[in-house]
mmCIF file of C-alpha atoms in Angstrom:
data_model
loop_
_atom_site.group_PDB
_atom_site.id
_atom_site.type_symbol
_atom_site.label_atom_id
_atom_site.label_comp_id
_atom_site.label_asym_id
_atom_site.label_seq_id
_atom_site.Cartn_x
_atom_site.Cartn_y
_atom_site.Cartn_z
ATOM 1 C CA MET G 1 0.000 0.000 0.000
ATOM 2 C CA PHE G 2 1.020 3.562 -0.720
ATOM 3 C CA GLU G 3 -0.083 6.886 0.724
ATOM 4 C CA VAL G 4 0.260 10.532 -0.244
ATOM 5 C CA VAL G 5 2.532 12.753 1.846
ATOM 6 C CA VAL G 6 3.726 16.339 1.729
ATOM 7 C CA THR G 7 6.701 17.927 3.451
ATOM 8 C CA ALA G 8 5.921 20.277 6.327
ATOM 9 C CA CYS G 9 8.466 22.378 8.226
ATOM 10 C CA ILE G 10 8.579 24.616 11.272
ATOM 11 C CA ALA G 11 11.007 27.269 12.420
ATOM 12 C CA LEU G 12 12.672 24.923 14.891
ATOM 13 C CA ALA G 13 16.289 25.284 13.912
ATOM 14 C CA SER G 14 18.625 22.326 14.205
ATOM 15 C CA GLU G 15 22.209 22.670 15.328
ATOM 16 C CA ALA G 16 23.117 23.299 11.701
ATOM 17 C CA GLY G 17 20.559 26.093 11.480
ATOM 18 C CA GLU G 18 18.268 24.211 9.129
ATOM 19 C CA PRO G 19 14.469 24.161 9.607
ATOM 20 C CA ALA G 20 12.965 20.996 11.030
ATOM 21 C CA CYS G 21 10.746 19.094 8.582
ATOM 22 C CA ARG G 22 8.769 15.875 8.353
ATOM 23 C CA ASP G 23 6.552 14.033 5.880
ATOM 24 C CA MET G 24 2.891 14.738 6.648
ATOM 25 C CA LEU G 25 0.188 12.274 5.611
ATOM 26 C CA LEU G 26 -2.788 13.302 3.497
ATOM 27 C CA ALA G 27 -5.320 10.790 4.780
ATOM 28 C CA ASN G 28 -7.853 9.118 2.517
ATOM 29 C CA TYR G 29 -5.594 8.941 -0.556
ATOM 30 C CA GLU G 30 -4.166 5.459 -0.042
ATOM 31 C CA ALA G 31 -3.786 3.147 -3.030
ATOM 32 C CA PRO G 32 -2.660 -0.470 -3.444
ATOM 33 C CA THR G 33 0.057 0.370 -5.994
ATOM 34 C CA GLN G 34 2.445 3.238 -6.492
ATOM 35 C CA ALA G 35 1.029 3.892 -9.957
ATOM 36 C CA GLU G 36 -2.520 4.214 -8.624
ATOM 37 C CA CYS G 37 -1.282 6.479 -5.849
ATOM 38 C CA GLU G 38 0.618 8.707 -8.270
ATOM 39 C CA ALA G 39 -2.449 9.025 -10.500
ATOM 40 C CA GLN G 40 -3.976 11.207 -7.750
ATOM 41 C CA LEU G 41 -1.069 13.634 -7.587
ATOM 42 C CA PRO G 42 -1.955 16.035 -10.414
ATOM 43 C CA GLU G 43 -5.264 16.929 -8.770
ATOM 44 C CA LEU G 44 -3.728 17.153 -5.291
ATOM 45 C CA SER G 45 -0.986 19.423 -6.654
ATOM 46 C CA LYS G 46 -3.629 22.103 -7.151
ATOM 47 C CA THR G 47 -3.987 22.328 -3.369
ATOM 48 C CA TYR G 48 -0.706 21.058 -1.906
ATOM 49 C CA ASP G 49 2.936 21.781 -2.694
ATOM 50 C CA ASP G 50 4.800 18.797 -4.107
ATOM 51 C CA PRO G 51 2.617 15.872 -2.940
ATOM 52 C CA ARG G 52 4.257 12.513 -3.493
ATOM 53 C CA CYS G 53 3.650 8.840 -2.813
ATOM 54 C CA ALA G 54 5.408 6.737 -0.178
ATOM 55 C CA PRO G 55 4.906 3.300 1.354
ATOM 56 C CA VAL G 56 2.296 3.377 4.107
ATOM 57 C CA GLY G 57 3.820 4.493 7.393
ATOM 58 C CA PRO G 58 3.447 2.988 10.892
ATOM 59 C CA ALA G 59 0.054 2.615 12.527
ATOM 60 C CA LEU G 60 -0.763 3.306 16.148
ATOM 61 C CA ASP G 61 -1.130 0.216 18.345
ATOM 62 C CA THR G 62 -4.793 -0.423 19.164
ATOM 63 C CA THR G 63 -6.701 -3.209 20.904
ATOM 64 C CA GLU G 64 -10.259 -4.340 20.173
ATOM 65 C CA ILE G 65 -11.748 -4.080 23.663
ATOM 66 C CA ALA G 66 -15.323 -4.923 22.604
ATOM 67 C CA PRO G 67 -16.819 -5.827 19.215
ATOM 68 C CA GLY G 68 -16.059 -2.902 16.902
ATOM 69 C CA VAL G 69 -14.540 -0.795 19.699
ATOM 70 C CA PHE G 70 -10.803 -0.097 19.649
ATOM 71 C CA ALA G 71 -8.567 1.689 22.171
ATOM 72 C CA HIS G 72 -5.001 2.948 22.166
ATOM 73 C CA LEU G 73 -3.064 3.133 25.435
ATOM 74 C CA GLY G 74 -1.013 6.313 25.758
ATOM 75 C CA ARG G 75 2.026 6.338 27.990
ATOM 76 C CA VAL G 76 1.665 7.551 31.562
ATOM 77 C CA GLU G 77 4.362 10.157 31.082
ATOM 78 C CA GLU G 78 4.827 13.832 30.419
ATOM 79 C CA PRO G 79 5.271 14.654 26.699
ATOM 80 C CA ASP G 80 8.913 14.548 25.578
ATOM 81 C CA THR G 81 11.049 13.809 22.544
ATOM 82 C CA ASP G 82 11.073 10.070 23.307
ATOM 83 C CA ASN G 83 7.300 9.533 23.490
ATOM 84 C CA ARG G 84 6.658 12.375 20.982
ATOM 85 C CA GLY G 85 3.510 13.319 22.870
ATOM 86 C CA ASP G 86 1.855 9.883 22.802
ATOM 87 C CA VAL G 87 0.556 10.251 26.351
ATOM 88 C CA ALA G 88 -3.259 9.966 26.132
ATOM 89 C CA ASN G 89 -5.738 7.193 25.408
ATOM 90 C CA LEU G 90 -7.539 7.358 22.068
ATOM 91 C CA GLY G 91 -10.119 5.162 20.371
ATOM 92 C CA PHE G 92 -12.526 4.512 17.537
ATOM 93 C CA VAL G 93 -15.844 2.759 17.020
ATOM 94 C CA VAL G 94 -16.826 1.011 13.790
ATOM 95 C CA GLY G 95 -20.458 1.003 12.683
ATOM 96 C CA GLN G 96 -22.096 -0.551 9.637
ATOM 97 C CA ASP G 97 -21.678 2.654 7.624
ATOM 98 C CA SER G 98 -18.869 4.679 9.175
ATOM 99 C CA VAL G 99 -16.324 5.148 11.939
ATOM 100 C CA ALA G 100 -16.123 7.619 14.833
ATOM 101 C CA VAL G 101 -12.776 8.605 16.350
ATOM 102 C CA ILE G 102 -12.577 9.570 20.025
ATOM 103 C CA ASP G 103 -9.667 11.964 20.665
ATOM 104 C CA THR G 104 -6.627 12.374 18.427
ATOM 105 C CA GLY G 105 -3.525 12.904 20.568
ATOM 106 C CA SER G 106 -0.984 15.672 21.142
ATOM 107 C CA ALA G 107 0.241 16.052 17.576
ATOM 108 C CA ARG G 108 -0.735 15.486 13.978
ATOM 109 C CA TRP G 109 1.575 12.477 13.612
ATOM 110 C CA ILE G 110 -0.515 10.661 16.243
ATOM 111 C CA GLY G 111 -3.725 11.366 14.346
ATOM 112 C CA GLU G 112 -2.038 10.102 11.173
ATOM 113 C CA ALA G 113 -0.968 6.886 12.893
ATOM 114 C CA LEU G 114 -4.484 6.480 14.288
ATOM 115 C CA TRP G 115 -5.901 6.840 10.758
ATOM 116 C CA ARG G 116 -3.598 4.037 9.614
ATOM 117 C CA ALA G 117 -4.760 1.881 12.537
ATOM 118 C CA ILE G 118 -8.365 2.426 11.442
ATOM 119 C CA ARG G 119 -7.471 1.419 7.898
ATOM 120 C CA LEU G 120 -6.016 -1.849 9.194
ATOM 121 C CA GLU G 121 -9.466 -2.691 10.583
ATOM 122 C CA THR G 122 -11.927 -1.247 8.048
ATOM 123 C CA ASP G 123 -12.226 0.735 4.822
ATOM 124 C CA LYS G 124 -15.384 2.511 6.020
ATOM 125 C CA PRO G 125 -15.208 6.316 6.065
ATOM 126 C CA VAL G 126 -14.514 8.273 9.215
ATOM 127 C CA SER G 127 -17.656 10.353 9.683
ATOM 128 C CA HIS G 128 -16.940 11.917 13.083
ATOM 129 C CA VAL G 129 -14.014 12.945 15.263
ATOM 130 C CA ILE G 130 -15.213 13.434 18.842
ATOM 131 C CA LEU G 131 -13.121 15.463 21.292
ATOM 132 C CA THR G 132 -13.616 14.750 24.989
ATOM 133 C CA HIS G 133 -12.137 18.047 26.269
ATOM 134 C CA MET G 134 -9.748 20.867 25.416
ATOM 135 C CA HIS G 135 -6.413 19.545 26.679
ATOM 136 C CA PRO G 136 -3.772 19.362 23.957
ATOM 137 C CA ASP G 137 -2.845 15.709 24.446
ATOM 138 C CA HIS G 138 -6.377 14.820 23.318
ATOM 139 C CA VAL G 139 -7.097 17.248 20.472
ATOM 140 C CA LEU G 140 -4.046 18.491 18.565
ATOM 141 C CA GLY G 141 -3.873 15.473 16.251
ATOM 142 C CA THR G 142 -7.272 16.282 14.762
ATOM 143 C CA ASP G 143 -5.955 17.987 11.630
ATOM 144 C CA ALA G 144 -4.800 14.567 10.378
ATOM 145 C CA PHE G 145 -8.486 13.908 9.601
ATOM 146 C CA SER G 146 -9.054 17.182 7.736
ATOM 147 C CA THR G 147 -8.909 15.441 4.343
ATOM 148 C CA THR G 148 -11.377 12.696 5.292
ATOM 149 C CA GLY G 149 -14.600 14.725 5.402
ATOM 150 C CA ALA G 150 -15.150 13.887 9.073
ATOM 151 C CA GLN G 151 -17.157 16.273 11.247
ATOM 152 C CA VAL G 152 -15.573 17.336 14.532
ATOM 153 C CA ALA G 153 -17.814 17.185 17.630
ATOM 154 C CA SER G 154 -17.166 18.612 21.095
ATOM 155 C CA HIS G 155 -18.667 20.182 24.199
ATOM 156 C CA ALA G 156 -20.222 23.565 23.387
ATOM 157 C CA ALA G 157 -17.656 25.316 25.599
ATOM 158 C CA LEU G 158 -14.606 23.739 23.950
ATOM 159 C CA PRO G 159 -14.121 26.064 20.932
ATOM 160 C CA ARG G 160 -13.720 29.222 23.026
ATOM 161 C CA ALA G 161 -11.638 27.494 25.703
ATOM 162 C CA LEU G 162 -9.280 26.026 23.122
ATOM 163 C CA ALA G 163 -9.008 29.307 21.215
ATOM 164 C CA ASP G 164 -7.902 31.029 24.429
ATOM 165 C CA ARG G 165 -5.171 28.442 25.044
ATOM 166 C CA GLN G 166 -4.025 27.180 21.659
ATOM 167 C CA ALA G 167 -1.009 29.491 21.333
ATOM 168 C CA ASN G 168 0.331 28.397 24.717
ATOM 169 C CA TYR G 169 -0.358 24.744 23.930
ATOM 170 C CA ALA G 170 1.510 24.988 20.621
ATOM 171 C CA GLU G 171 4.491 26.755 22.173
ATOM 172 C CA SER G 172 4.711 24.228 24.986
ATOM 173 C CA LEU G 173 4.462 21.125 22.815
ATOM 174 C CA THR G 174 6.900 22.476 20.221
ATOM 175 C CA ARG G 175 9.393 22.863 23.059
ATOM 176 C CA LEU G 176 8.620 19.480 24.632
ATOM 177 C CA ILE G 177 8.419 17.161 21.615
ATOM 178 C CA GLY G 178 10.261 19.145 18.933
ATOM 179 C CA PRO G 179 9.833 18.210 15.246
ATOM 180 C CA ALA G 180 7.139 15.643 16.116
ATOM 181 C CA PHE G 181 4.772 18.605 16.575
ATOM 182 C CA ILE G 182 5.088 19.723 12.941
ATOM 183 C CA GLY G 183 1.725 20.133 11.214
ATOM 184 C CA SER G 184 -0.298 20.197 14.424
ATOM 185 C CA THR G 185 -3.018 22.823 14.803
ATOM 186 C CA ALA G 186 -6.029 23.415 17.027
ATOM 187 C CA PRO G 187 -9.190 21.992 15.424
ATOM 188 C CA ASP G 188 -12.328 23.770 14.335
ATOM 189 C CA THR G 189 -15.560 22.241 15.608
ATOM 190 C CA ASP G 190 -18.559 21.395 13.415
ATOM 191 C CA ILE G 191 -20.936 19.962 16.048
ATOM 192 C CA THR G 192 -21.294 21.095 19.656
ATOM 193 C CA VAL G 193 -23.132 19.461 22.533
ATOM 194 C CA SER G 194 -24.625 21.402 25.465
ATOM 195 C CA PRO G 195 -24.784 20.010 29.013
ATOM 196 C CA ASP G 196 -28.584 20.011 28.985
ATOM 197 C CA ALA G 197 -28.933 18.293 25.600
ATOM 198 C CA PRO G 198 -27.222 14.909 25.019
ATOM 199 C CA MET G 199 -26.753 14.059 21.352
ATOM 200 C CA GLN G 200 -26.721 10.767 19.465
ATOM 201 C CA ILE G 201 -24.660 9.886 16.405
ATOM 202 C CA ASP G 202 -25.610 6.918 14.230
ATOM 203 C CA LEU G 203 -22.697 5.152 12.547
ATOM 204 C CA GLY G 204 -25.058 2.677 10.892
ATOM 205 C CA ASN G 205 -26.940 0.477 13.364
ATOM 206 C CA ARG G 206 -24.461 1.784 15.928
ATOM 207 C CA ILE G 207 -25.532 4.603 18.230
ATOM 208 C CA LEU G 208 -23.074 6.746 20.152
ATOM 209 C CA THR G 209 -24.481 9.017 22.876
ATOM 210 C CA LEU G 210 -22.511 12.201 23.536
ATOM 211 C CA HIS G 211 -23.065 13.759 26.952
ATOM 212 C CA ALA G 212 -21.622 17.181 27.810
ATOM 213 C CA TRP G 213 -21.021 17.854 31.510
ATOM 214 C CA PRO G 214 -20.954 20.914 33.779
ATOM 215 C CA THR G 215 -17.535 22.080 34.958
ATOM 216 C CA ALA G 216 -15.587 19.146 36.407
ATOM 217 C CA HIS G 217 -12.104 18.073 35.231
ATOM 218 C CA THR G 218 -12.375 21.057 32.855
ATOM 219 C CA GLY G 219 -15.219 23.308 31.789
ATOM 220 C CA ASN G 220 -15.781 21.271 28.621
ATOM 221 C CA ASP G 221 -15.797 17.545 29.411
ATOM 222 C CA LEU G 222 -17.684 15.200 27.093
ATOM 223 C CA THR G 223 -18.320 11.448 27.388
ATOM 224 C CA VAL G 224 -19.055 9.029 24.553
ATOM 225 C CA LEU G 225 -21.174 5.911 25.166
ATOM 226 C CA ASP G 226 -21.293 3.097 22.634
ATOM 227 C CA GLU G 227 -24.813 1.852 23.259
ATOM 228 C CA ALA G 228 -24.208 -1.499 21.516
ATOM 229 C CA THR G 229 -21.473 -2.691 23.892
ATOM 230 C CA GLY G 230 -21.946 -0.474 26.939
ATOM 231 C CA THR G 231 -18.456 0.988 26.473
ATOM 232 C CA LEU G 232 -18.007 4.502 27.850
ATOM 233 C CA PHE G 233 -15.141 6.727 26.727
ATOM 234 C CA THR G 234 -14.766 9.091 29.677
ATOM 235 C CA GLY G 235 -11.914 11.269 28.501
ATOM 236 C CA ASP G 236 -10.125 12.746 31.495
ATOM 237 C CA LEU G 237 -13.149 12.573 33.749
ATOM 238 C CA ILE G 238 -11.436 9.333 34.792
ATOM 239 C CA PHE G 239 -7.702 8.874 35.361
ATOM 240 C CA HIS G 240 -6.008 5.560 36.153
ATOM 241 C CA MET G 241 -2.402 5.357 37.419
ATOM 242 C CA HIS G 242 -1.775 8.931 36.183
ATOM 243 C CA THR G 243 -2.422 11.540 38.892
ATOM 244 C CA PRO G 244 -5.711 13.313 38.100
ATOM 245 C CA ALA G 245 -5.277 16.807 36.653
ATOM 246 C CA LEU G 246 -7.718 19.420 37.954
ATOM 247 C CA ASP G 247 -8.413 22.262 35.520
ATOM 248 C CA GLY G 248 -11.990 22.995 36.556
ATOM 249 C CA SER G 249 -13.775 22.397 39.867
ATOM 250 C CA VAL G 250 -13.037 19.746 42.486
ATOM 251 C CA LEU G 251 -16.620 19.967 43.752
ATOM 252 C CA GLY G 252 -18.014 19.806 40.246
ATOM 253 C CA TRP G 253 -15.802 16.839 39.414
ATOM 254 C CA LEU G 254 -16.958 14.925 42.466
ATOM 255 C CA ASP G 255 -20.564 15.656 41.559
ATOM 256 C CA VAL G 256 -20.130 14.456 37.966
ATOM 257 C CA LEU G 257 -18.242 11.397 39.163
ATOM 258 C CA GLY G 258 -21.098 10.562 41.506
ATOM 259 C CA GLN G 259 -23.548 10.759 38.612
ATOM 260 C CA LEU G 260 -21.376 8.639 36.333
ATOM 261 C CA LYS G 261 -20.983 5.916 38.942
ATOM 262 C CA LYS G 262 -24.731 5.332 38.756
ATOM 263 C CA TRP G 263 -24.611 4.658 35.018
ATOM 264 C CA ASN G 264 -25.110 1.063 33.961
ATOM 265 C CA VAL G 265 -22.153 0.587 31.623
ATOM 266 C CA THR G 266 -20.057 -2.510 31.008
ATOM 267 C CA ARG G 267 -16.602 -0.953 30.798
ATOM 268 C CA ILE G 268 -14.882 2.396 30.471
ATOM 269 C CA VAL G 269 -11.899 3.750 28.581
ATOM 270 C CA PRO G 270 -10.276 6.394 30.823
ATOM 271 C CA GLY G 271 -8.314 9.320 29.452
ATOM 272 C CA HIS G 272 -5.088 7.888 30.898
ATOM 273 C CA GLY G 273 -4.162 4.420 32.146
ATOM 274 C CA GLY G 274 -6.218 1.314 31.661
ATOM 275 C CA PRO G 275 -7.022 1.386 28.784
ATOM 276 C CA VAL G 276 -10.057 -0.608 29.988
ATOM 277 C CA LEU G 277 -11.576 -0.496 33.483
ATOM 278 C CA ASP G 278 -14.558 -2.189 35.082
ATOM 279 C CA TRP G 279 -17.343 0.142 36.175
ATOM 280 C CA PRO G 280 -17.977 1.594 38.680
ATOM 281 C CA GLU G 281 -14.991 -0.056 40.377
ATOM 282 C CA GLY G 282 -12.659 1.811 38.010
ATOM 283 C CA ALA G 283 -13.627 5.120 39.607
ATOM 284 C CA GLU G 284 -12.792 4.254 43.206
ATOM 285 C CA ASP G 285 -9.142 5.356 43.283
ATOM 286 C CA GLN G 286 -9.917 8.689 41.683
ATOM 287 C CA HIS G 287 -12.965 9.251 43.873
ATOM 288 C CA ARG G 288 -10.779 8.731 46.949
ATOM 289 C CA TYR G 289 -8.132 11.107 45.611
ATOM 290 C CA LEU G 290 -10.612 13.891 44.870
ATOM 291 C CA GLU G 291 -12.267 13.550 48.268
ATOM 292 C CA THR G 292 -8.843 13.716 49.920
ATOM 293 C CA LEU G 293 -7.957 16.768 47.846
ATOM 294 C CA ARG G 294 -11.215 18.459 48.861
ATOM 295 C CA ASP G 295 -11.012 17.548 52.549
ATOM 296 C CA ASP G 296 -7.324 18.401 52.989
ATOM 297 C CA THR G 297 -7.847 21.732 51.248
ATOM 298 C CA ARG G 298 -10.773 22.637 53.471
ATOM 299 C CA ALA G 299 -8.754 21.690 56.541
ATOM 300 C CA ALA G 300 -5.813 23.851 55.445
ATOM 301 C CA ILE G 301 -8.118 26.814 54.831
ATOM 302 C CA ALA G 302 -9.766 26.328 58.223
ATOM 303 C CA ARG G 303 -6.328 26.395 59.904
ATOM 304 C CA GLY G 304 -5.474 29.628 58.129
ATOM 305 C CA THR G 305 -2.610 28.011 56.204
ATOM 306 C CA ARG G 306 -1.286 30.117 53.361
ATOM 307 C CA LEU G 307 -1.566 28.724 49.837
ATOM 308 C CA GLY G 308 2.196 28.380 49.331
ATOM 309 C CA GLU G 309 2.518 26.174 52.389
ATOM 310 C CA ALA G 310 -0.759 24.309 51.897
ATOM 311 C CA VAL G 311 0.122 22.954 48.446
ATOM 312 C CA THR G 312 3.059 21.049 49.951
ATOM 313 C CA THR G 313 0.819 19.021 52.258
ATOM 314 C CA ILE G 314 -2.613 18.773 50.616
ATOM 315 C CA ALA G 315 -3.358 15.186 49.500
ATOM 316 C CA GLU G 316 0.176 14.055 50.417
ATOM 317 C CA SER G 317 -1.280 10.755 51.692
ATOM 318 C CA GLU G 318 -1.977 9.903 48.036
ATOM 319 C CA ALA G 319 1.620 10.347 46.870
ATOM 320 C CA ASP G 320 2.520 6.647 46.693
ATOM 321 C CA LYS G 321 -0.678 5.705 44.881
ATOM 322 C CA TRP G 322 -0.188 7.666 41.646
ATOM 323 C CA GLN G 323 2.387 8.301 38.944
ATOM 324 C CA LEU G 324 3.473 11.873 38.103
ATOM 325 C CA PHE G 325 2.250 12.989 41.525
ATOM 326 C CA GLU G 326 4.798 15.765 41.988
ATOM 327 C CA ALA G 327 3.979 17.180 38.571
ATOM 328 C CA TYR G 328 0.218 17.379 39.089
ATOM 329 C CA ASN G 329 -0.770 17.377 42.757
ATOM 330 C CA PRO G 330 0.609 20.848 43.605
ATOM 331 C CA ARG G 331 -1.343 22.283 40.666
ATOM 332 C CA ASN G 332 -4.473 20.466 41.812
ATOM 333 C CA ALA G 333 -4.035 21.779 45.333
ATOM 334 C CA THR G 334 -3.693 25.327 44.002
ATOM 335 C CA VAL G 335 -6.883 25.064 41.933
ATOM 336 C CA ALA G 336 -8.820 23.450 44.791
ATOM 337 C CA PHE G 337 -7.589 26.044 47.326
ATOM 338 C CA THR G 338 -8.592 28.906 45.046
ATOM 339 C CA GLU G 339 -12.049 27.384 44.610
ATOM 340 C CA LEU G 340 -12.732 26.392 48.223
ATOM 341 C CA GLU G 341 -11.391 29.429 50.070
ATOM 342 C CA TRP G 342 -14.568 31.263 49.004
ATOM 343 C CA GLU G 343 -17.060 28.640 50.201
#
C-alpha cells in the first residue's frame, strides 16, 4: 500500500541552522500500488505543494476491547522527545456505515498513525471525530483527519476554551516534543453538545451518545457511550495510574463522578491508564483522591494556612498511589484552594 505525503516544516532550527521538517500524511488517498497512488497527484498538486507517494507508514497500536470498539493506550508520562507526545488514550468505534474517532492525541503524527490503525481494521469512512475536552494531548492530532470529510464534535464550551489556550499549547508542545509537533493545529468544531442536551450519532446500526457535563475536570468535558457494547469513553473525567489533573472544579468533578458511577455501563476507557476499566470499580481510586484533595484543602483553609505552604501538604497521603504525583498534585491543590477558600 502507498499513501500521499507532503513535506511540512517549522522554524525549529537544528544545530546546523536548518528548519525541522517531516513528511505529513494526506489521509484518505491510499492506493494499493504506487502507480494508482501517483495518478492522484496532479489533482492534489492544485492544493498542496509537491505531494508525493510513499509506502504506508506505521500505525498506532490499538486493541479491540469490545466488538467494533478499539482503544489505544497512551504512555503515563509527560510529553517529551522520546514519546513524541503519545501520552493519552484514544479510540474509535466502527459502525455498519462509518467510523467515529474519540480523541486524536498531542500532535498530527498521532492522528495520522491512528488513521492508519483504522485502515487496518476497516475501509469505512470516518464520519466523526469526537473530542472529549480541550487539553492538547487529546485534540491536537485532529488535523490529520481534515482530508477525510469527518465532522468534529465537542462540548459547546470547547471552541472558546481552546481558542484562548491554543497558542500556549503549541508553544509548549513544540518545546517538549520538537519536530514531532510539525503540522499540528487546534481543530475547528462542526458539532457542539450542550450540558442540557445529550446528542446521538448513528454510525449505521451503531448509536453513540454524547453527553456534555458541567464544569468538572475542565469546563468542557464530554463522554461518549457506545450503546451497543456499553463501552463509555470518559476522557479525562477518569484517570487511572496517572495523577488526576484538575483544571476545573473539584466539587463539580466529584458531583459528575457521583452521577457517572450510577450509570449502567459494562466498561470504560479512561483518558489515561487502563485502557479498559470495570465500572464503577474503576472510579474508586480517583474518587478517593478527589475527596482527599477536597477535605485536605478545606482543613488547610480552616487552619489559616497560606496557599504556598498548603500545596506542599494537601493530599500528600496519596503520593505513593499515583504516577506523576509531583507534577500534578501541587497544581491540583492550588486550583482546589482557590475554589474552596470562598465557600
